[in-house]
CSV table of C-alpha atoms and ligand atoms in Angstrom, one decimal:
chain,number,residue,atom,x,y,z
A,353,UNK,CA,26.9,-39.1,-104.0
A,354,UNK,CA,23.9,-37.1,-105.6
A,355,UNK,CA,20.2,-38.0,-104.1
A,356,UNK,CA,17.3,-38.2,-106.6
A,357,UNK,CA,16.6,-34.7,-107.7
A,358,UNK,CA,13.2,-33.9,-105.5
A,359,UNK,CA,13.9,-36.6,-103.5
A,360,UNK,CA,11.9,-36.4,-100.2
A,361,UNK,CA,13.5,-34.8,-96.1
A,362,UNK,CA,16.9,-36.4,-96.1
A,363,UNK,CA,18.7,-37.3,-92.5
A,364,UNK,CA,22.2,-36.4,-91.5
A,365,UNK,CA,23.5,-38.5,-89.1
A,366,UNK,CA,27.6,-37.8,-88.1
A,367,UNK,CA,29.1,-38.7,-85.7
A,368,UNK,CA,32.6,-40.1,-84.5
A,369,UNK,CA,30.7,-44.1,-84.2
A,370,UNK,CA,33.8,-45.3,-82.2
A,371,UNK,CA,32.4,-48.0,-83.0
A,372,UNK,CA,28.9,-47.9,-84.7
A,373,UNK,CA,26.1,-49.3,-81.8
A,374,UNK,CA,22.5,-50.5,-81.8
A,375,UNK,CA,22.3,-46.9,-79.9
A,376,UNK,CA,22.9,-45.4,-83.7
A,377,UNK,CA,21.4,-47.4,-85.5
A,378,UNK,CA,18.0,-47.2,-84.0
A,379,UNK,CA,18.2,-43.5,-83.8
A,380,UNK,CA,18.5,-43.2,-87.7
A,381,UNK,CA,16.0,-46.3,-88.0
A,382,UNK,CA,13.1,-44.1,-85.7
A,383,UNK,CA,14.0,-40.6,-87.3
A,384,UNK,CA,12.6,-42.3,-90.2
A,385,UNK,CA,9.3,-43.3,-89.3
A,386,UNK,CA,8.9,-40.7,-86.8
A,387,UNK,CA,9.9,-37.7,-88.9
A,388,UNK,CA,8.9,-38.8,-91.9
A,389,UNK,CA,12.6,-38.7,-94.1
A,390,UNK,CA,13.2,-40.2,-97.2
A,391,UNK,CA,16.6,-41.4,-96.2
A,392,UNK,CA,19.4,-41.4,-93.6
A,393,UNK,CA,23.1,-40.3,-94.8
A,394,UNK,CA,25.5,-41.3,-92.2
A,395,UNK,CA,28.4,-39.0,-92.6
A,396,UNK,CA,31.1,-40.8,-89.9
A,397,UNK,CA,34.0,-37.6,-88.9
A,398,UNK,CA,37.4,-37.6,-90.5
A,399,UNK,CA,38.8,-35.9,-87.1
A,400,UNK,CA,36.8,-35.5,-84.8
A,401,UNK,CA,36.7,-31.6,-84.2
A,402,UNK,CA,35.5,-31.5,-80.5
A,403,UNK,CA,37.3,-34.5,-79.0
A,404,UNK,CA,40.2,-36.4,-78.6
A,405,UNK,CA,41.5,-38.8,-81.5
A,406,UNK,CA,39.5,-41.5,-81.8
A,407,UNK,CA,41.0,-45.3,-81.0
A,408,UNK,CA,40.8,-46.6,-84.2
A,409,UNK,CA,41.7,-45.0,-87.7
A,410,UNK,CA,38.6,-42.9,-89.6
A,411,UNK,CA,38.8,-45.8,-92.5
A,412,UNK,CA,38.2,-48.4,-89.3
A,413,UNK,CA,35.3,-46.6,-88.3
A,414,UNK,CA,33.9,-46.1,-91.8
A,415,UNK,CA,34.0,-49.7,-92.2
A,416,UNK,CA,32.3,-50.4,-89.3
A,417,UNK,CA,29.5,-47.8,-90.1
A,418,UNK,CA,29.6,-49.8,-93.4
A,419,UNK,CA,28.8,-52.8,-92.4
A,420,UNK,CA,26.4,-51.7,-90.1
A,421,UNK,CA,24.3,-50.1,-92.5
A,422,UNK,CA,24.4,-52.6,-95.6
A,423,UNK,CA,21.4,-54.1,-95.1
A,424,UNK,CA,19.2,-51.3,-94.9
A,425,UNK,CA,18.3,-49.8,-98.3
A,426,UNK,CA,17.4,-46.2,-96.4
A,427,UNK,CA,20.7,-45.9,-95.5
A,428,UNK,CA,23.8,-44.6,-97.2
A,429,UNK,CA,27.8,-44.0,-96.2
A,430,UNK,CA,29.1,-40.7,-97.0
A,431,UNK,CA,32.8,-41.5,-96.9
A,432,UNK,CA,34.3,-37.7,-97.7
A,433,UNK,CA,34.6,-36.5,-94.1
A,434,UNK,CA,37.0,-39.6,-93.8
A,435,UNK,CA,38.8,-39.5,-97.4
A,436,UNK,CA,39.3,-35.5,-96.4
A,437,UNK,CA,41.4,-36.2,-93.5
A,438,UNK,CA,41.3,-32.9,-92.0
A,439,UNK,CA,39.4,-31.8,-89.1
A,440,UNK,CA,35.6,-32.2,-89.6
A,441,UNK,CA,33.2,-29.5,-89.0
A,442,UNK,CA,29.6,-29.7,-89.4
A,443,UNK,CA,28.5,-26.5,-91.3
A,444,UNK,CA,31.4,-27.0,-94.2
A,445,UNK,CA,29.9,-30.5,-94.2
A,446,UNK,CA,26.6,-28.9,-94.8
A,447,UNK,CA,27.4,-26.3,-97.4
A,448,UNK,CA,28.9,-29.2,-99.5
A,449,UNK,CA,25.9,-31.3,-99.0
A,450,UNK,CA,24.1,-28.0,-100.3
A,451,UNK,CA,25.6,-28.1,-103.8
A,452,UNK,CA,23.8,-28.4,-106.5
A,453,UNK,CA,25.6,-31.7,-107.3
A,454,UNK,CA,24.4,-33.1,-103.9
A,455,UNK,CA,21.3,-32.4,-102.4
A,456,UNK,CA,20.9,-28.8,-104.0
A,457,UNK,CA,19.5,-25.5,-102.1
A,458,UNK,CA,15.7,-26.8,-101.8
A,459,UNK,CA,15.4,-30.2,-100.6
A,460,UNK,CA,14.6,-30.6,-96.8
A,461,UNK,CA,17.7,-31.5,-95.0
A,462,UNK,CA,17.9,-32.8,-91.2
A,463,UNK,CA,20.2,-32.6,-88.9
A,464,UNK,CA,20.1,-36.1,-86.3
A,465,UNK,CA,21.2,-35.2,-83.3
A,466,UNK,CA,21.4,-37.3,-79.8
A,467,UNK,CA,20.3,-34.7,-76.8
A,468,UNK,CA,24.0,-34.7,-75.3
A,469,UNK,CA,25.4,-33.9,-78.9
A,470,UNK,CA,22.3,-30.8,-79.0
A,471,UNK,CA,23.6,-29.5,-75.4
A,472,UNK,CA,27.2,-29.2,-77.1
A,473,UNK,CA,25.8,-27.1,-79.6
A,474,UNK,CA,26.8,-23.7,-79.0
A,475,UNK,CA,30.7,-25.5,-78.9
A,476,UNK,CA,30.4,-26.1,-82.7
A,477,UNK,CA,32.1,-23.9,-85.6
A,478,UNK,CA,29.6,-21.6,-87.0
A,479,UNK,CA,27.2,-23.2,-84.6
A,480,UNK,CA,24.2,-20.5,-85.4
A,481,UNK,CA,24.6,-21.1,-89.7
A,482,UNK,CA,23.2,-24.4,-89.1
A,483,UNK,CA,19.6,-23.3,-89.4
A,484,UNK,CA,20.3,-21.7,-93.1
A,485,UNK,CA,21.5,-25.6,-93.5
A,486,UNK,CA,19.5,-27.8,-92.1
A,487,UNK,CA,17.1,-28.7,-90.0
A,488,UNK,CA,17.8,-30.1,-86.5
A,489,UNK,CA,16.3,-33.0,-85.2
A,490,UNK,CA,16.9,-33.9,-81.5
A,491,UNK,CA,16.5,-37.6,-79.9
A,492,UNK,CA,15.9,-37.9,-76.7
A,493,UNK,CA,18.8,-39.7,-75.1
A,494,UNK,CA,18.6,-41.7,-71.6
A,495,UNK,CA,20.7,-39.7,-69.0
A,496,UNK,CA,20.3,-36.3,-71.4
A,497,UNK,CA,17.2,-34.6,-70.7
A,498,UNK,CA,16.6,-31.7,-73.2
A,499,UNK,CA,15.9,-29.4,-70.1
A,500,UNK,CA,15.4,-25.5,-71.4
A,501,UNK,CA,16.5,-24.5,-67.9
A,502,UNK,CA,19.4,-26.0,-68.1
A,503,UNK,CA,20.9,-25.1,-71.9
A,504,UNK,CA,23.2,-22.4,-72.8
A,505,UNK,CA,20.9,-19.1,-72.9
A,506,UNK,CA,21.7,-18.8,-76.7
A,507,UNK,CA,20.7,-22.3,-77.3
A,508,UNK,CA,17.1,-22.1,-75.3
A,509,UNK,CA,16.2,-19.1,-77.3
A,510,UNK,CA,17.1,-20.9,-80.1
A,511,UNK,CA,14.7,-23.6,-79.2
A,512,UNK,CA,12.0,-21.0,-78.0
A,513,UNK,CA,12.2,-19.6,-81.4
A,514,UNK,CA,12.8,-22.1,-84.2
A,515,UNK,CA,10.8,-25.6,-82.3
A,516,UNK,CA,8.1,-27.1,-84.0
A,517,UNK,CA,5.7,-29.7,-83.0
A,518,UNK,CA,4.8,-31.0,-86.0
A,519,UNK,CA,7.2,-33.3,-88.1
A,520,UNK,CA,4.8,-32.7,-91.1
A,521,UNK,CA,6.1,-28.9,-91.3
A,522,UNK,CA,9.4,-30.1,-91.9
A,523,UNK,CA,8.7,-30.9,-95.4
A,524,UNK,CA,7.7,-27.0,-96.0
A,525,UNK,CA,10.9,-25.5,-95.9
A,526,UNK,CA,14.6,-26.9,-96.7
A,527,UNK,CA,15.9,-25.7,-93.3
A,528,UNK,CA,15.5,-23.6,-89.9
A,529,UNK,CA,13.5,-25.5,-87.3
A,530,UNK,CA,13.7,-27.9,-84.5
A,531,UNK,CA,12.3,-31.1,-83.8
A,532,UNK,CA,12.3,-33.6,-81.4
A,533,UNK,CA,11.5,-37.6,-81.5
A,534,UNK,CA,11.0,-39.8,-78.9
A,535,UNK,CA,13.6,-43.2,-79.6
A,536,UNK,CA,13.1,-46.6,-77.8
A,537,UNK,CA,15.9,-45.3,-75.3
A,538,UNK,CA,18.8,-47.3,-75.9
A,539,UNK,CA,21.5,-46.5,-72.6
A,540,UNK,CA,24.1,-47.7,-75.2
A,541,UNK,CA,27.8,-45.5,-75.7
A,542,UNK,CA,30.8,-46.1,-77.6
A,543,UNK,CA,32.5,-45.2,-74.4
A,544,UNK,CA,31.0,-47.9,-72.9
A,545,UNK,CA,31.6,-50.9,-75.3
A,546,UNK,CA,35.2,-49.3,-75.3
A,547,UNK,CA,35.4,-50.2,-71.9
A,548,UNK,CA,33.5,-53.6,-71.7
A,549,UNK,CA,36.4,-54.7,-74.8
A,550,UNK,CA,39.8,-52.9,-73.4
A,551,UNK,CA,38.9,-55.2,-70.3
A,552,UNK,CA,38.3,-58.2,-72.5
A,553,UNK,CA,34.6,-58.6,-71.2
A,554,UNK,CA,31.5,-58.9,-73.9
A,555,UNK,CA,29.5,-56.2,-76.1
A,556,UNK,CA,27.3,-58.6,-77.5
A,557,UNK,CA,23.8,-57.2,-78.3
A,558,UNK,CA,25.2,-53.8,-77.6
A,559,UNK,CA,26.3,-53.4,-81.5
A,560,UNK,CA,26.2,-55.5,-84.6
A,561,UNK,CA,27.7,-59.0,-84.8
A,562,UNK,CA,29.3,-58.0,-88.2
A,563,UNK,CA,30.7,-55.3,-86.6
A,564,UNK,CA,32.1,-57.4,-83.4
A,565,UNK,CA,33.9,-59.7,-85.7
A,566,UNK,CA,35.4,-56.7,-87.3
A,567,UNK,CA,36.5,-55.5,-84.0
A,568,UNK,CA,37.9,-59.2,-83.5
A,569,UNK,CA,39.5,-59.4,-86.9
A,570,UNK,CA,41.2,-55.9,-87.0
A,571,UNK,CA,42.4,-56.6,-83.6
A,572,UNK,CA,40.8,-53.1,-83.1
A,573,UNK,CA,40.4,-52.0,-79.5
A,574,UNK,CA,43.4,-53.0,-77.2
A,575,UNK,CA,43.1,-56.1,-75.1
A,576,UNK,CA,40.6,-57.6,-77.2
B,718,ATP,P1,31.1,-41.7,-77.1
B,718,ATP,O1,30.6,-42.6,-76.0
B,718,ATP,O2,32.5,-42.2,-77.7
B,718,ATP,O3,31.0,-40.3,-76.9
B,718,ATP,P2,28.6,-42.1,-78.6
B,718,ATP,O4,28.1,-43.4,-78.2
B,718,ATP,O5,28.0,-40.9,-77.9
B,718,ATP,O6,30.2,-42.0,-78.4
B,718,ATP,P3,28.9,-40.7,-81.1
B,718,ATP,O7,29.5,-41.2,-82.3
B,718,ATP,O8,29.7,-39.6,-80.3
B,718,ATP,O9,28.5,-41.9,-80.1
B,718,ATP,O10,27.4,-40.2,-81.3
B,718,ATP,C1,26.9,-39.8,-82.6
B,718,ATP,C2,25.5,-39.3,-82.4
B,718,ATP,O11,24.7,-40.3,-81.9
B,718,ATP,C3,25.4,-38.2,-81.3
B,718,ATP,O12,24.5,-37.2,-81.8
B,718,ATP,C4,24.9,-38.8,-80.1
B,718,ATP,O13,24.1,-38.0,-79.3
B,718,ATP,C5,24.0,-39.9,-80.7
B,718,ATP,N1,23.9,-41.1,-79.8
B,718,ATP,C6,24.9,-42.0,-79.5
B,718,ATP,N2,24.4,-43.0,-78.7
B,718,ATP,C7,23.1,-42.7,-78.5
B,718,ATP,C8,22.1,-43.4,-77.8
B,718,ATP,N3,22.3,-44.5,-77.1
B,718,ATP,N4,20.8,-42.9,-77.8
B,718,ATP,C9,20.6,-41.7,-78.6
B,718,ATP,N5,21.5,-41.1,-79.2
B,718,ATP,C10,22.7,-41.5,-79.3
């Protein structure tokens, strides 16, 4: 999926979306406006790497993330995390994004994270080669305070170092800083809607109708 060659600061949203929730969707809808990026590319995990399997299959939670995001002509589905079917890591997800047949060295990339997914950080593969990569962009999250006092030491002095204030300045280099944006906080989690559906109760207006009558359809989440 090559972008448009100089095309402008270009999101990258992963994430397990077990399922795909207005929680999401507004965090790559505000990390437009408020950051300024051309574009989001949700890349949804083969395997996850940190967590237990997820309770559907990766194409079942690509299709959701599909039809979540067809509507929205600044969003796009990166489906090779899922068609890899390996364990998905973020940087090797990066330094394919960084070919030349992608996105290419120069263009500004960004990293969306949610705070709890920022906290995990130092967790990650090759956590620290992020910044030749990308950009991070942090959201706040309700319940996930990004509290310097309370992050892994490496991680604070990361923050300390590489934060910037300014949104603008992300456009100056392709990769190295941090950011943060507020989001209309959203106390929305796939865990949640899990539960509300294995117990047969409602998750309306918590994520997509499309999506729900997917859920329905695929007889996807146990119970339901
Ligand atoms: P689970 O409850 O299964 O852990 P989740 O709802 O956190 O799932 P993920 O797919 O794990 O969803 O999250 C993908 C990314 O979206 C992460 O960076 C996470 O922090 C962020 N995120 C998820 N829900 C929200 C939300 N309500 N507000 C802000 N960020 C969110």
């Amino acid at each position: 999926m090559p972008d448009r060659p100089g095309g402008g600061p270009l999101g990258i949203f992963g994430g397990t979306f077990d399922p795909v929730h207005f929680g999401h969707l507004r965090l790559a809808e505000e990390a437009i406006d408020g950051l300024g990026l051309a574009a989001v590319r949700w890349i949804p995990a083969g395997q996850p790497a940190l967590r237990g399997a997820p309770q559907v299959t990766a194409r079942q939670r690509l299709a959701m993330v599909r039809l979540a995001t067809a509507d929205n002509p600044r969003f796009a589905v990166d489906a090779a995390e899922v068609e890899a079917a390996r364990a998905s890591y973020t940087v090797p997800t990066l330094e394919r994004l960084r070919q030349a047949d992608q996105c290419g060295a120069q263009r500004p990339l960004v990293l969306l994270l949610g705070a709890d997914a920022f906290a995990a950080l130092p967790g990650w593969h090759r956590w620290s080669s992020l910044f030749d990569l990308a950009h991070l962009a942090v959201a706040h999250r309700p319940g996930f305070p990004v509290d310097l006092a309370s992050l892994p030491a490496a991680l604070a002095d990361c923050w300390r170092g590489r934060f910037r204030v300014q949104p603008a300045s992300l456009s100056e280099s392709p990769a190295g800083s941090i950011f943060s944006f507020a989001m209309t906080q959203l106390a929305i989690s796939a865990t949640e809607i899990r539960a509300l559906l294995t117990q047969g109760r409602s998750a309306r207006y918590l994520l997509p109708e499309q999506v729900i009558a997917y859920i329905r359809d695929e007889h996807l989440y146990p119970e339901y």
